[in-house]
mmCIF file of C-alpha atoms and ligand atoms in Angstrom:
data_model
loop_
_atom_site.group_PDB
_atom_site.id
_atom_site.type_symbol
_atom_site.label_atom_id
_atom_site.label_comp_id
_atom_site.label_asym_id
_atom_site.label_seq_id
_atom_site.Cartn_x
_atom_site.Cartn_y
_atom_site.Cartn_z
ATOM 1 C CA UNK A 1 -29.623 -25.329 -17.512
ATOM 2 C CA UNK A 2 -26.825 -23.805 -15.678
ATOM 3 C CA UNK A 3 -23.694 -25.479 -15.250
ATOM 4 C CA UNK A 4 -21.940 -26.179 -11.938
ATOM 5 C CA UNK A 5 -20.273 -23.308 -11.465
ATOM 6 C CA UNK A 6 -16.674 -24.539 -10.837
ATOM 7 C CA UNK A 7 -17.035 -26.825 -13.669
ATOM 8 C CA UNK A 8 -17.852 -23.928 -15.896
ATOM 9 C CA UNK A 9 -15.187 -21.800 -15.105
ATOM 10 C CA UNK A 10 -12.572 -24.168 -15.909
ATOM 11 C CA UNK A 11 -14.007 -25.251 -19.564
ATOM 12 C CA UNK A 12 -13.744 -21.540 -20.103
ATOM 13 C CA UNK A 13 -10.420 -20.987 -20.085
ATOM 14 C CA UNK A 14 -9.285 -21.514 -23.293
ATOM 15 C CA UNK A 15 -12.115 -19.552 -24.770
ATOM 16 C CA UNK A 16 -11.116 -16.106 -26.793
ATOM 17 C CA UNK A 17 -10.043 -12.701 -26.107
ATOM 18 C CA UNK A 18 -12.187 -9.531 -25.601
ATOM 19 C CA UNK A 19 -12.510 -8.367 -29.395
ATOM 20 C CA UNK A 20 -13.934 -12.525 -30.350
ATOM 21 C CA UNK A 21 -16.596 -12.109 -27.304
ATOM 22 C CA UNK A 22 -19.839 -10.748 -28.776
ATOM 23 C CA UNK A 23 -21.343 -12.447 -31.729
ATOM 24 C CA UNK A 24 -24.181 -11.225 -33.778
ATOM 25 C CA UNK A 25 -26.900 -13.396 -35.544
ATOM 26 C CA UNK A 26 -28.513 -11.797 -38.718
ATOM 27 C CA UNK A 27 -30.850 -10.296 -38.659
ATOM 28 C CA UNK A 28 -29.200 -7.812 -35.936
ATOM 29 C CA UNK A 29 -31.927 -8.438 -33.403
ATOM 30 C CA UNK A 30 -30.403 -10.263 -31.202
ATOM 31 C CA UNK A 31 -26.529 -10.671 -29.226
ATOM 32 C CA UNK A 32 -24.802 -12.631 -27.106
ATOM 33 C CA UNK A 33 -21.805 -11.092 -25.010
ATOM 34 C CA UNK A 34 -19.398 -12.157 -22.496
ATOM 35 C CA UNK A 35 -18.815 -9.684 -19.499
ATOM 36 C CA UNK A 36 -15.147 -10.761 -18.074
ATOM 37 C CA UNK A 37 -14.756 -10.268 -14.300
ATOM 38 C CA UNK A 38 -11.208 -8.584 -12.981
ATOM 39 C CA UNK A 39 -9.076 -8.249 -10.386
ATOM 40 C CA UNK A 40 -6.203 -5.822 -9.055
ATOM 41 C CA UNK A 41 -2.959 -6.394 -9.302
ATOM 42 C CA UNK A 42 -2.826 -3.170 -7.003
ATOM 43 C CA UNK A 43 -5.163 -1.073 -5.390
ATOM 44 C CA UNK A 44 -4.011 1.941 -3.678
ATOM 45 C CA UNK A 45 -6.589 4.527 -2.253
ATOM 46 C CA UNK A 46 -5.166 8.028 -2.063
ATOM 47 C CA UNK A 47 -7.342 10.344 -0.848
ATOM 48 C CA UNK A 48 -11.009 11.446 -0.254
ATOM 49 C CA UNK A 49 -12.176 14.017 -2.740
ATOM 50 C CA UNK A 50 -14.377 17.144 -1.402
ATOM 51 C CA UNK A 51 -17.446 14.595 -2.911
ATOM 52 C CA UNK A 52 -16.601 12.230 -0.377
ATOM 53 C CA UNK A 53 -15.781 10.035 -3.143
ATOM 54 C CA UNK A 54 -12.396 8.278 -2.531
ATOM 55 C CA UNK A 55 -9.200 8.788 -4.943
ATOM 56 C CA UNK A 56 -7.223 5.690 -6.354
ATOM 57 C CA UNK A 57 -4.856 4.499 -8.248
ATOM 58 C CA UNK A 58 -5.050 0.969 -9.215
ATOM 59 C CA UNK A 59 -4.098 -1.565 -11.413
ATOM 60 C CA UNK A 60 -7.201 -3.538 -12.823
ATOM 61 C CA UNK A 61 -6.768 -6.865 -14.903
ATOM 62 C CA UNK A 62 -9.235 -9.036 -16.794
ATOM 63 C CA UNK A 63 -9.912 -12.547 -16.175
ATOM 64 C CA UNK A 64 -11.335 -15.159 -18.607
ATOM 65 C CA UNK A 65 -14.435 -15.810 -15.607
ATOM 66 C CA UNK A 66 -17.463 -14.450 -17.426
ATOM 67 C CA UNK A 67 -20.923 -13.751 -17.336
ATOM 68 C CA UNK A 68 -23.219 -14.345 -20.423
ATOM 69 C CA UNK A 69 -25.719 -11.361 -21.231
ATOM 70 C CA UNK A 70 -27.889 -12.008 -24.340
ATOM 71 C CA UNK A 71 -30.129 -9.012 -25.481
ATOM 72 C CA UNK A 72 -33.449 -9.810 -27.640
ATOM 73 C CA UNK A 73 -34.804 -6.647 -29.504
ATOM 74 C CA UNK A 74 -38.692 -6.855 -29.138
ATOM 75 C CA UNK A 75 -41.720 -4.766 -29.666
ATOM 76 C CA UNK A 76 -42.894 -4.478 -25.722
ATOM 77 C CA UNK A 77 -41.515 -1.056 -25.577
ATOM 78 C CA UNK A 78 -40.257 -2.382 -22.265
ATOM 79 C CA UNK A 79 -36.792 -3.204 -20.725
ATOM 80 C CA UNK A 80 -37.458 -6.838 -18.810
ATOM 81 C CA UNK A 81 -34.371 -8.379 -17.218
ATOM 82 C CA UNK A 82 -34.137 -12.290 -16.268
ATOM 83 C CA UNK A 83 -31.645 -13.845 -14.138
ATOM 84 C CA UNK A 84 -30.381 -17.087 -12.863
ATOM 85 C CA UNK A 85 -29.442 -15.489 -9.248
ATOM 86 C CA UNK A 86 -33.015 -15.282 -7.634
ATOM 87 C CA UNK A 87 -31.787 -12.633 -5.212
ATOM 88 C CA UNK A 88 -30.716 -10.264 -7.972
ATOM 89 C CA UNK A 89 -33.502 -7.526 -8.505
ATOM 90 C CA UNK A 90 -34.554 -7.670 -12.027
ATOM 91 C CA UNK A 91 -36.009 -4.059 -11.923
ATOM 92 C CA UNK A 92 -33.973 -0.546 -12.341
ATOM 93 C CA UNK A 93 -31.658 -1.491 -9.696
ATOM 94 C CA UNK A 94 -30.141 -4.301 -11.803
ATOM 95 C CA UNK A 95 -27.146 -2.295 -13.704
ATOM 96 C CA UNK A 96 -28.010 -4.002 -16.576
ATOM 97 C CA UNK A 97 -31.487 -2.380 -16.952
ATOM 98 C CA UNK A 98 -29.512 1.102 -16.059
ATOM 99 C CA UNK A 99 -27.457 0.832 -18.619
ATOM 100 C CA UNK A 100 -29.809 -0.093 -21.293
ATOM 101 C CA UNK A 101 -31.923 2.454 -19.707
ATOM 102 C CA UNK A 102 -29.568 4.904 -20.030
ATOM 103 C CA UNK A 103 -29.085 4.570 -23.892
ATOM 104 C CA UNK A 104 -33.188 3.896 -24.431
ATOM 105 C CA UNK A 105 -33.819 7.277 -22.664
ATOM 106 C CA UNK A 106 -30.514 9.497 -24.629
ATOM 107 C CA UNK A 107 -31.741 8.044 -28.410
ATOM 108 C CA UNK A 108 -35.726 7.762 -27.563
ATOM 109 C CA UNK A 109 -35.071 3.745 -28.139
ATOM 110 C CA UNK A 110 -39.431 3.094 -28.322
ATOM 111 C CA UNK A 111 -38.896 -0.872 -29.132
ATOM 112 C CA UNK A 112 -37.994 -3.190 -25.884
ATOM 113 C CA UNK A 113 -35.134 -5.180 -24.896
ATOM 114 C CA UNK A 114 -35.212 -8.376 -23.204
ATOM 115 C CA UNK A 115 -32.031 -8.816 -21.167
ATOM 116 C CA UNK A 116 -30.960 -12.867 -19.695
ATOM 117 C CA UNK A 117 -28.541 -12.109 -17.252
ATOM 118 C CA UNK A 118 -26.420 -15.269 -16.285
ATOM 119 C CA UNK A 119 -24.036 -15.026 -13.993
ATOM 120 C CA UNK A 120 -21.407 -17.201 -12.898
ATOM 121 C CA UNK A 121 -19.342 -14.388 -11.756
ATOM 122 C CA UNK A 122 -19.429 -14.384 -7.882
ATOM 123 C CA UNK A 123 -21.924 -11.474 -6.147
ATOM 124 C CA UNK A 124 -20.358 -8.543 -3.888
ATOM 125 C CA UNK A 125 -16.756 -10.267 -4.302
ATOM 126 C CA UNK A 126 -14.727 -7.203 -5.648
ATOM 127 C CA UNK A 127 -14.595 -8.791 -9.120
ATOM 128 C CA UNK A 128 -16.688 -5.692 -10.552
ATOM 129 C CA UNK A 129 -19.220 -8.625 -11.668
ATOM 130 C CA UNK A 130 -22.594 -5.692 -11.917
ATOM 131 C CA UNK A 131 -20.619 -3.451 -13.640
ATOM 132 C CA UNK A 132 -19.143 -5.508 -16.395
ATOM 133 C CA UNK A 133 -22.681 -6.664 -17.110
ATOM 134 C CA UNK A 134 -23.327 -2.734 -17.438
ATOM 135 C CA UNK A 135 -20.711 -2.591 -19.704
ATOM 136 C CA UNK A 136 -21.718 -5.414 -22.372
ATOM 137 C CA UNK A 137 -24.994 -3.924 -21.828
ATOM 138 C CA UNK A 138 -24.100 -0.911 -22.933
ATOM 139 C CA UNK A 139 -21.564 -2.329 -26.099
ATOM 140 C CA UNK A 140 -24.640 -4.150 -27.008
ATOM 141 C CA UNK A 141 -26.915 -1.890 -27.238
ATOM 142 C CA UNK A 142 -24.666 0.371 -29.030
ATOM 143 C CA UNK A 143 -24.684 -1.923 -31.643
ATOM 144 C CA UNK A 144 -27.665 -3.633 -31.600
ATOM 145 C CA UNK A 145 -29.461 -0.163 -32.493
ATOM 146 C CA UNK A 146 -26.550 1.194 -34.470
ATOM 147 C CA UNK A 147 -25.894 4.077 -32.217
ATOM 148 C CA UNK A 148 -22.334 4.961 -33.403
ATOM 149 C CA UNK A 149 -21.241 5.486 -30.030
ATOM 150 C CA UNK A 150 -17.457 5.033 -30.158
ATOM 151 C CA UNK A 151 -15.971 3.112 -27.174
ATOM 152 C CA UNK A 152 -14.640 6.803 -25.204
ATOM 153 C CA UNK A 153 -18.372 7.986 -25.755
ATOM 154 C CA UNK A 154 -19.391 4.522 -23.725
ATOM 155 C CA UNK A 155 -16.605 4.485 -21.395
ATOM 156 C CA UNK A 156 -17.943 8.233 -20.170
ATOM 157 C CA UNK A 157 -21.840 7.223 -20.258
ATOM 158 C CA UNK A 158 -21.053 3.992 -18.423
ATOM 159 C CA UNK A 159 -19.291 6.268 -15.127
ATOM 160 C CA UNK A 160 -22.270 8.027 -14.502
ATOM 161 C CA UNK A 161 -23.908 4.895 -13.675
ATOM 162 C CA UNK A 162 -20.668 2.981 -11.666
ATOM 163 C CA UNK A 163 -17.025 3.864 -11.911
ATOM 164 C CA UNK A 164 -15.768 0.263 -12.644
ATOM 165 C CA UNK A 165 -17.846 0.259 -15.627
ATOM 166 C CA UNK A 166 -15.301 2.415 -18.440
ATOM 167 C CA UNK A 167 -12.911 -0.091 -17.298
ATOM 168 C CA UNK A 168 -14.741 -2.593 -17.961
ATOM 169 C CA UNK A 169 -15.632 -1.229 -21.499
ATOM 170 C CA UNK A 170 -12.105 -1.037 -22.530
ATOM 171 C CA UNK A 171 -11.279 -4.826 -20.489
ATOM 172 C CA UNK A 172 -7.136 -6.193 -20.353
ATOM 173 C CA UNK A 173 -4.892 -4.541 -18.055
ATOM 174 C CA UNK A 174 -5.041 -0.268 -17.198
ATOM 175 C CA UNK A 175 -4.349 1.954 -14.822
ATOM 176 C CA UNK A 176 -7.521 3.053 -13.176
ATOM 177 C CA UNK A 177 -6.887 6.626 -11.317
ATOM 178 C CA UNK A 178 -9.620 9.323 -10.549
ATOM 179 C CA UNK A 179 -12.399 7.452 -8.309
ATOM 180 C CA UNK A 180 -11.382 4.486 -10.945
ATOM 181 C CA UNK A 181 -12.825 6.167 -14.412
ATOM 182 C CA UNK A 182 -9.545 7.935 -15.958
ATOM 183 C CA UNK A 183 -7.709 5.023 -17.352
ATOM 184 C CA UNK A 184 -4.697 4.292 -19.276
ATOM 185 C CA UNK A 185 -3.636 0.950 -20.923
ATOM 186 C CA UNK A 186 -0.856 -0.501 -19.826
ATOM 187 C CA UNK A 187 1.359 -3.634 -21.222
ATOM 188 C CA UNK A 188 -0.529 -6.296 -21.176
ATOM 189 C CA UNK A 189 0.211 -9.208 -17.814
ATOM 190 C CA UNK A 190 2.149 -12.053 -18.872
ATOM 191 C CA UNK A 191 1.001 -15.215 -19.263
ATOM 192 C CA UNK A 192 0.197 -17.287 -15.882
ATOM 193 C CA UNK A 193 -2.385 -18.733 -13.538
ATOM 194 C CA UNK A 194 -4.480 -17.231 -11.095
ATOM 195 C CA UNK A 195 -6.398 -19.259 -8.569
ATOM 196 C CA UNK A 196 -9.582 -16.946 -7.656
ATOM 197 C CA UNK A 197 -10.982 -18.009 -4.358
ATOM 198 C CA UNK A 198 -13.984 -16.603 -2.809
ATOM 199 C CA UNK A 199 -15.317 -17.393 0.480
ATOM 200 C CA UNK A 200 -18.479 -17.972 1.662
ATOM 201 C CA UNK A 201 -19.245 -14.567 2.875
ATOM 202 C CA UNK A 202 -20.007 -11.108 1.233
ATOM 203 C CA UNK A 203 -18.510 -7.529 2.254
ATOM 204 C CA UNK A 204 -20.118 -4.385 1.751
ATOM 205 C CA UNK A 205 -17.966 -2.165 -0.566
ATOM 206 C CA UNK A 206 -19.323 0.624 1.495
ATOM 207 C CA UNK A 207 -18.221 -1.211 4.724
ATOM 208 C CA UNK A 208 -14.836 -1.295 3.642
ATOM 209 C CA UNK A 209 -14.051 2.530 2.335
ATOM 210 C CA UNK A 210 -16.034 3.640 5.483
ATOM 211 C CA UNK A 211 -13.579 2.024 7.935
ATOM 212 C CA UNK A 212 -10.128 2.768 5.470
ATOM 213 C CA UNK A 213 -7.820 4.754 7.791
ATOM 214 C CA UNK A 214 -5.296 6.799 6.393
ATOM 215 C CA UNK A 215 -2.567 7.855 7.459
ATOM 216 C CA UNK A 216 1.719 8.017 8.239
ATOM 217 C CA UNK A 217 1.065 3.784 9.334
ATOM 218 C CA UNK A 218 -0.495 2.879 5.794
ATOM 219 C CA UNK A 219 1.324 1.072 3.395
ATOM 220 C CA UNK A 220 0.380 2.055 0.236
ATOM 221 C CA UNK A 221 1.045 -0.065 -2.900
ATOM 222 C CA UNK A 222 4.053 0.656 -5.510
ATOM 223 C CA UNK A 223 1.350 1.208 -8.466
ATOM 224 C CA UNK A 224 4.636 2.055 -10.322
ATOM 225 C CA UNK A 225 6.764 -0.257 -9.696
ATOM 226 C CA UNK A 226 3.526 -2.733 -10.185
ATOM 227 C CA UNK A 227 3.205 -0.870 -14.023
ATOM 228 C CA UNK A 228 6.906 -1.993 -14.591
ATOM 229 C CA UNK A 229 6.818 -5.037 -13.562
ATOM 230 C CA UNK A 230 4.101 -5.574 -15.703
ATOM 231 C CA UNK A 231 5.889 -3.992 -18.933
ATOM 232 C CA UNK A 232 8.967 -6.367 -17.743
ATOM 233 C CA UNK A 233 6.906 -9.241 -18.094
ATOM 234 C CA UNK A 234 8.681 -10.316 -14.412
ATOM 235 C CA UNK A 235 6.076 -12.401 -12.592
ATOM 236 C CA UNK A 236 8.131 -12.604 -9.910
ATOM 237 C CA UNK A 237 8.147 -8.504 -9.424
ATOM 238 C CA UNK A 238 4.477 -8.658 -10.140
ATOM 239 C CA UNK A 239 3.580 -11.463 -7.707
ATOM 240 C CA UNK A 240 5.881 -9.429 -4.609
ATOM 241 C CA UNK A 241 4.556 -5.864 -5.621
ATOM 242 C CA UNK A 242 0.585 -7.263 -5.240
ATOM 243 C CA UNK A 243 -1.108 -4.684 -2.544
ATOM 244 C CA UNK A 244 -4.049 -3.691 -1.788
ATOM 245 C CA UNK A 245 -4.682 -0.835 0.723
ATOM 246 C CA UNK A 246 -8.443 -1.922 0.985
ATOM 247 C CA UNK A 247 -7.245 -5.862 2.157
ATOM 248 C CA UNK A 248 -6.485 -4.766 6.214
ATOM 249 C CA UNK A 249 -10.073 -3.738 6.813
ATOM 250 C CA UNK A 250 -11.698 -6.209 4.878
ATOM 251 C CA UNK A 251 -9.344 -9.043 6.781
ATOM 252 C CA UNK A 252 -9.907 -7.353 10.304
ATOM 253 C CA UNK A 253 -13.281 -8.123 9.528
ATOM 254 C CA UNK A 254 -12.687 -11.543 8.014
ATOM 255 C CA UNK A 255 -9.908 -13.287 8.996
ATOM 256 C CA UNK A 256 -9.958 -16.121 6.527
ATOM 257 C CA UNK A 257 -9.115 -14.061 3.979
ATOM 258 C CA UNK A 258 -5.851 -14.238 5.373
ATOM 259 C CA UNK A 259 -6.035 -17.632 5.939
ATOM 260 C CA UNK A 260 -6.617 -18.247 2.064
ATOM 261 C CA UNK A 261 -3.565 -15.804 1.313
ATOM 262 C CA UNK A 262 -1.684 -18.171 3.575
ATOM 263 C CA UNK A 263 -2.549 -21.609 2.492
ATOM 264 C CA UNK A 264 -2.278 -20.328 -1.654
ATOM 265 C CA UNK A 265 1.316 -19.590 -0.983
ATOM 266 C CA UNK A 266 1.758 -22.948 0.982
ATOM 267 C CA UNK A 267 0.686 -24.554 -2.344
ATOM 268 C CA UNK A 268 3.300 -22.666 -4.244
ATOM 269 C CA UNK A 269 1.882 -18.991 -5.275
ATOM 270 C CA UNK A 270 4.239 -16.864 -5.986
ATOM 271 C CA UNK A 271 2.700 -14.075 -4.628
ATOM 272 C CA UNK A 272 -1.560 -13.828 -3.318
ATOM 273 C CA UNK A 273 -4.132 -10.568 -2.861
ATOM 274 C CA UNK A 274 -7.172 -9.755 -2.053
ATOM 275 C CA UNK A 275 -8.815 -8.168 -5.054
ATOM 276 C CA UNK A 276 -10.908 -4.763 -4.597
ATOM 277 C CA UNK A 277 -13.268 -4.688 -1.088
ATOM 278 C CA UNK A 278 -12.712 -8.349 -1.369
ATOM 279 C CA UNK A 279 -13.937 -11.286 0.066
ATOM 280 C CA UNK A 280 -12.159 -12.939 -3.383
ATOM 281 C CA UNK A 281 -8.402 -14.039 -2.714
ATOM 282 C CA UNK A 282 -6.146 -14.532 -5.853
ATOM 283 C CA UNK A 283 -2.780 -16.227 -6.200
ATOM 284 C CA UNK A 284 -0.800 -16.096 -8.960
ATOM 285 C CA UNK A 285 0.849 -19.241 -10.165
ATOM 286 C CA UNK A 286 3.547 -19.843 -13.228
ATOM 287 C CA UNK A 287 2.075 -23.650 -13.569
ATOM 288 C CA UNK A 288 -1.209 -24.995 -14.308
ATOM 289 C CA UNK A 289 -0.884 -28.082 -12.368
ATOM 290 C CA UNK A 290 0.084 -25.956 -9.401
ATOM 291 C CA UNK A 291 -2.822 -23.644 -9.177
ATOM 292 C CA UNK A 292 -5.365 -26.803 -10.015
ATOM 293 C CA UNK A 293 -3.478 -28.686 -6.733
ATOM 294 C CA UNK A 294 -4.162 -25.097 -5.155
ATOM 295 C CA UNK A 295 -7.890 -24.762 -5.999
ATOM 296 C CA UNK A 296 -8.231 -28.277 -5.264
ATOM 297 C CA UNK A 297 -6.658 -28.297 -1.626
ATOM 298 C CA UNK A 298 -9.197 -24.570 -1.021
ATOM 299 C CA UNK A 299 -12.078 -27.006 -2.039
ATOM 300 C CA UNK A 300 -11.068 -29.878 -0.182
ATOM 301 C CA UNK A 301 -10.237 -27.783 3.288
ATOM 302 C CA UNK A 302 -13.448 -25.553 2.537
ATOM 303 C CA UNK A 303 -12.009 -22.227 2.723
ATOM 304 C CA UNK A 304 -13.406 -21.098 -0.040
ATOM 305 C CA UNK A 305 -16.900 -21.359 -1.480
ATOM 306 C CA UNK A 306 -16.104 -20.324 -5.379
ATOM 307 C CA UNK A 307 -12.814 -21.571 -6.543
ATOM 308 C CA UNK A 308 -11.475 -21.265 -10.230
ATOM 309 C CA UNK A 309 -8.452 -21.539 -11.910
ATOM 310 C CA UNK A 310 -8.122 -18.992 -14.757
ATOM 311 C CA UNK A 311 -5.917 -16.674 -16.473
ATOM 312 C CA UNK A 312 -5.691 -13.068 -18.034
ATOM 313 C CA UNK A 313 -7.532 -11.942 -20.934
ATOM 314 C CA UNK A 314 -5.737 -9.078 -22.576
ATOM 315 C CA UNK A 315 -7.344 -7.251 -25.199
ATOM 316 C CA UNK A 316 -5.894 -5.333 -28.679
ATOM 317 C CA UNK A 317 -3.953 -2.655 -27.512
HETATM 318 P P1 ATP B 1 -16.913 -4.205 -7.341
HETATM 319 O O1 ATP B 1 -15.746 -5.092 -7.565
HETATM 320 O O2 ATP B 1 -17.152 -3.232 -8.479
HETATM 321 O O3 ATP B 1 -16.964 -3.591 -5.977
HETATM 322 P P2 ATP B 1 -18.580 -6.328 -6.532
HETATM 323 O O4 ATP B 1 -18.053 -7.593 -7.124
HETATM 324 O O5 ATP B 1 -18.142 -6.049 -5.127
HETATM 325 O O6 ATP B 1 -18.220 -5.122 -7.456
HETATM 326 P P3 ATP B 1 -21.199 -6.774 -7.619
HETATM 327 O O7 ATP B 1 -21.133 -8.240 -7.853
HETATM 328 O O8 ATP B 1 -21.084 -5.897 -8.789
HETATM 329 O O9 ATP B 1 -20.158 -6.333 -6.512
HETATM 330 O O10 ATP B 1 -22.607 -6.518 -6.865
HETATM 331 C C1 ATP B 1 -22.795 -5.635 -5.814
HETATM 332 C C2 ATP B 1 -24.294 -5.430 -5.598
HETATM 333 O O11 ATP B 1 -24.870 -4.836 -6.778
HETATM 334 C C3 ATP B 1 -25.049 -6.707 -5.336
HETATM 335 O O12 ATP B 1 -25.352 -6.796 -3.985
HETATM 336 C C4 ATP B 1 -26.304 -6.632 -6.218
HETATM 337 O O13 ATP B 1 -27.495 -6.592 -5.466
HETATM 338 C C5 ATP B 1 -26.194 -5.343 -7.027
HETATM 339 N N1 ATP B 1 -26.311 -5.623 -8.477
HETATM 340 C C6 ATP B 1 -27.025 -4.907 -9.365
HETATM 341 N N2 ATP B 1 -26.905 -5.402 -10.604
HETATM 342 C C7 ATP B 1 -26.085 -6.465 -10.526
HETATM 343 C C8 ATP B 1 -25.582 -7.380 -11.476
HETATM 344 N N3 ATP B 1 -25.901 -7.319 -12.777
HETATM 345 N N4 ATP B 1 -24.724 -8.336 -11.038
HETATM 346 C C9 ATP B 1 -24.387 -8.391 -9.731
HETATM 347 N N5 ATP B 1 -24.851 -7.575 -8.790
HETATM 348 C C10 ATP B 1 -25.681 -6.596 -9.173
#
């Protein structure tokens, strides 16, 4: 029932943008949505705020990698969550059962909701892959149960459960600031090719933010310069202003995260980062035979365990 993986993500990319993704049958009962992964184009971490929570700037971007969530209106009075990933928990600790629990609880929802969760996003790869599931979750409930919630009313119910998840409401390329839930849409990226490579190994986002040092030695990101680039439509700014303060720590700890960095410029990147706490390398090519040669050399020398070629998904502005 599910496809190979890599085979999946590259019939995808063609597929629509952001406003096509969610299609209802008729009798309203039922939905099917796709919950796009992203990456940064920079990540810059500027502080720690008196909640220990950490301040950041960033520059998010979707990517057409999805996972499918389809939501089934019953009479159970029950919220039941299914997976394909055996070692995802299926109970409240599944983000897609917080979300819909968050709405059931707020409008006294007393039918059930039977959530199949498949992912094809990778796990714990600093692709945001729980939260976007939160967020469809939450866009289709909204409408499933015709709560009126407008998307700024989502955006602020999905940050008290995870603060990738406004972003991921609102999807295409913003500024993330705050700890990552006070966004602004920027321009969207111009058209190109990333190669998303993930290695066989998971980092704990904890992990990383617990060993981030600041200080005079840090190089932090140009998020500005990044923003201009972006308006510019100059790939060639955007692929030498990709930085991510997080990507030290998470290569001290993992080497070959480096080593994918190196070998996606050998095959002709124009520029290649680490996205979020990482493991997942990108590189950013202007040619689709390129980044296939790319993914297909990762593959082949078995740096990486999840390799795609994709591209960005902007949304309506
Ligand atoms: P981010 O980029 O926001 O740091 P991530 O890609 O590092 O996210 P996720 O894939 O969201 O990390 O998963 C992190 C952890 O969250 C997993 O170890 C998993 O047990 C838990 N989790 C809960 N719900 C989900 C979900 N729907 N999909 C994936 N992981 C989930």
């Amino acid at each position: 029932m599910f496809a190979n993986i890599e085979e999946f993500s590259y019939n995808i990319i063609e597929l629509a943008y952001l406003e096509d993704s969610y299609m209802k049958n008729g009798d309203n009962k039922s939905i099917a949505l796709k919950a796009y992964a992203k990456i940064n184009l920079a990540l810059d971490v500027i502080g720690v705020l008196e909640n220990g929570y950490h301040e950041v700037s960033m520059i998010m971007q979707s990517v057409d990698m999805y996972d499918k969530v389809n939501l089934y209106v019953n009479n159970s009075g029950k919220i039941t969550v299914k997976t394909n990933l055996s070692f995802l928990p299926v109970g409240p600790d599944n983000l897609v059962y917080k979300a819909a629990a968050l709405l059931f609880d707020e409008f006294d929802i007393k039918a059930g909701l039977a959530i199949d969760l498949y992912k094809y996003i990778p796990v714990a790869a600093g692709m945001a892959g729980g939260s976007t599931d939160a967020a469809a979750v939450l866009k289709g409930v909204n409408e499933l149960f015709s709560l009126g919630l407008s998307m700024e009313e989502l955006m602020e119910r999905g940050a008290r459960i995870g603060a990738d998840i406004p972003y991921c409401i609102m999807g295409g390329t913003a500024l993330a600031e705050g700890i990552g839930e006070k966004l602004t849409r920027i321009s969207p990226c111009p058209d190109c090719y990333f190669v998303v490579g993930k290695p066989g190994i998971s980092v704990s986002t904890k992990y990383v933010y617990d060993n981030l040092v600041l200080d005079e030695n840090t190089k932090h990101p140009d998020v500005k310069g990044m923003i201009k680039a972006i308006e510019e439509k100059n790939i060639d700014l955007i692929c030498s202003g990709l930085s991510n303060v997080l990507e030290d720590v998470t290569v001290k700890a993992h080497p070959v995260i480096h080593e994918i960095k190196h070998r996606m410029m050998e095959a002709g990147a124009g520029g290649a980062l680490m996205s979020g706490s990482g493991p997942t390398v990108f590189g950013i090519f202007t040619e689709r035979d390129k980044a296939e040669k790319c993914a297909e050399i990762l593959r082949e020398e078995g740096l990486t365990k999840n390799t795609y070629v994709t591209t960005p998904v902007n949304c309506a502005q």
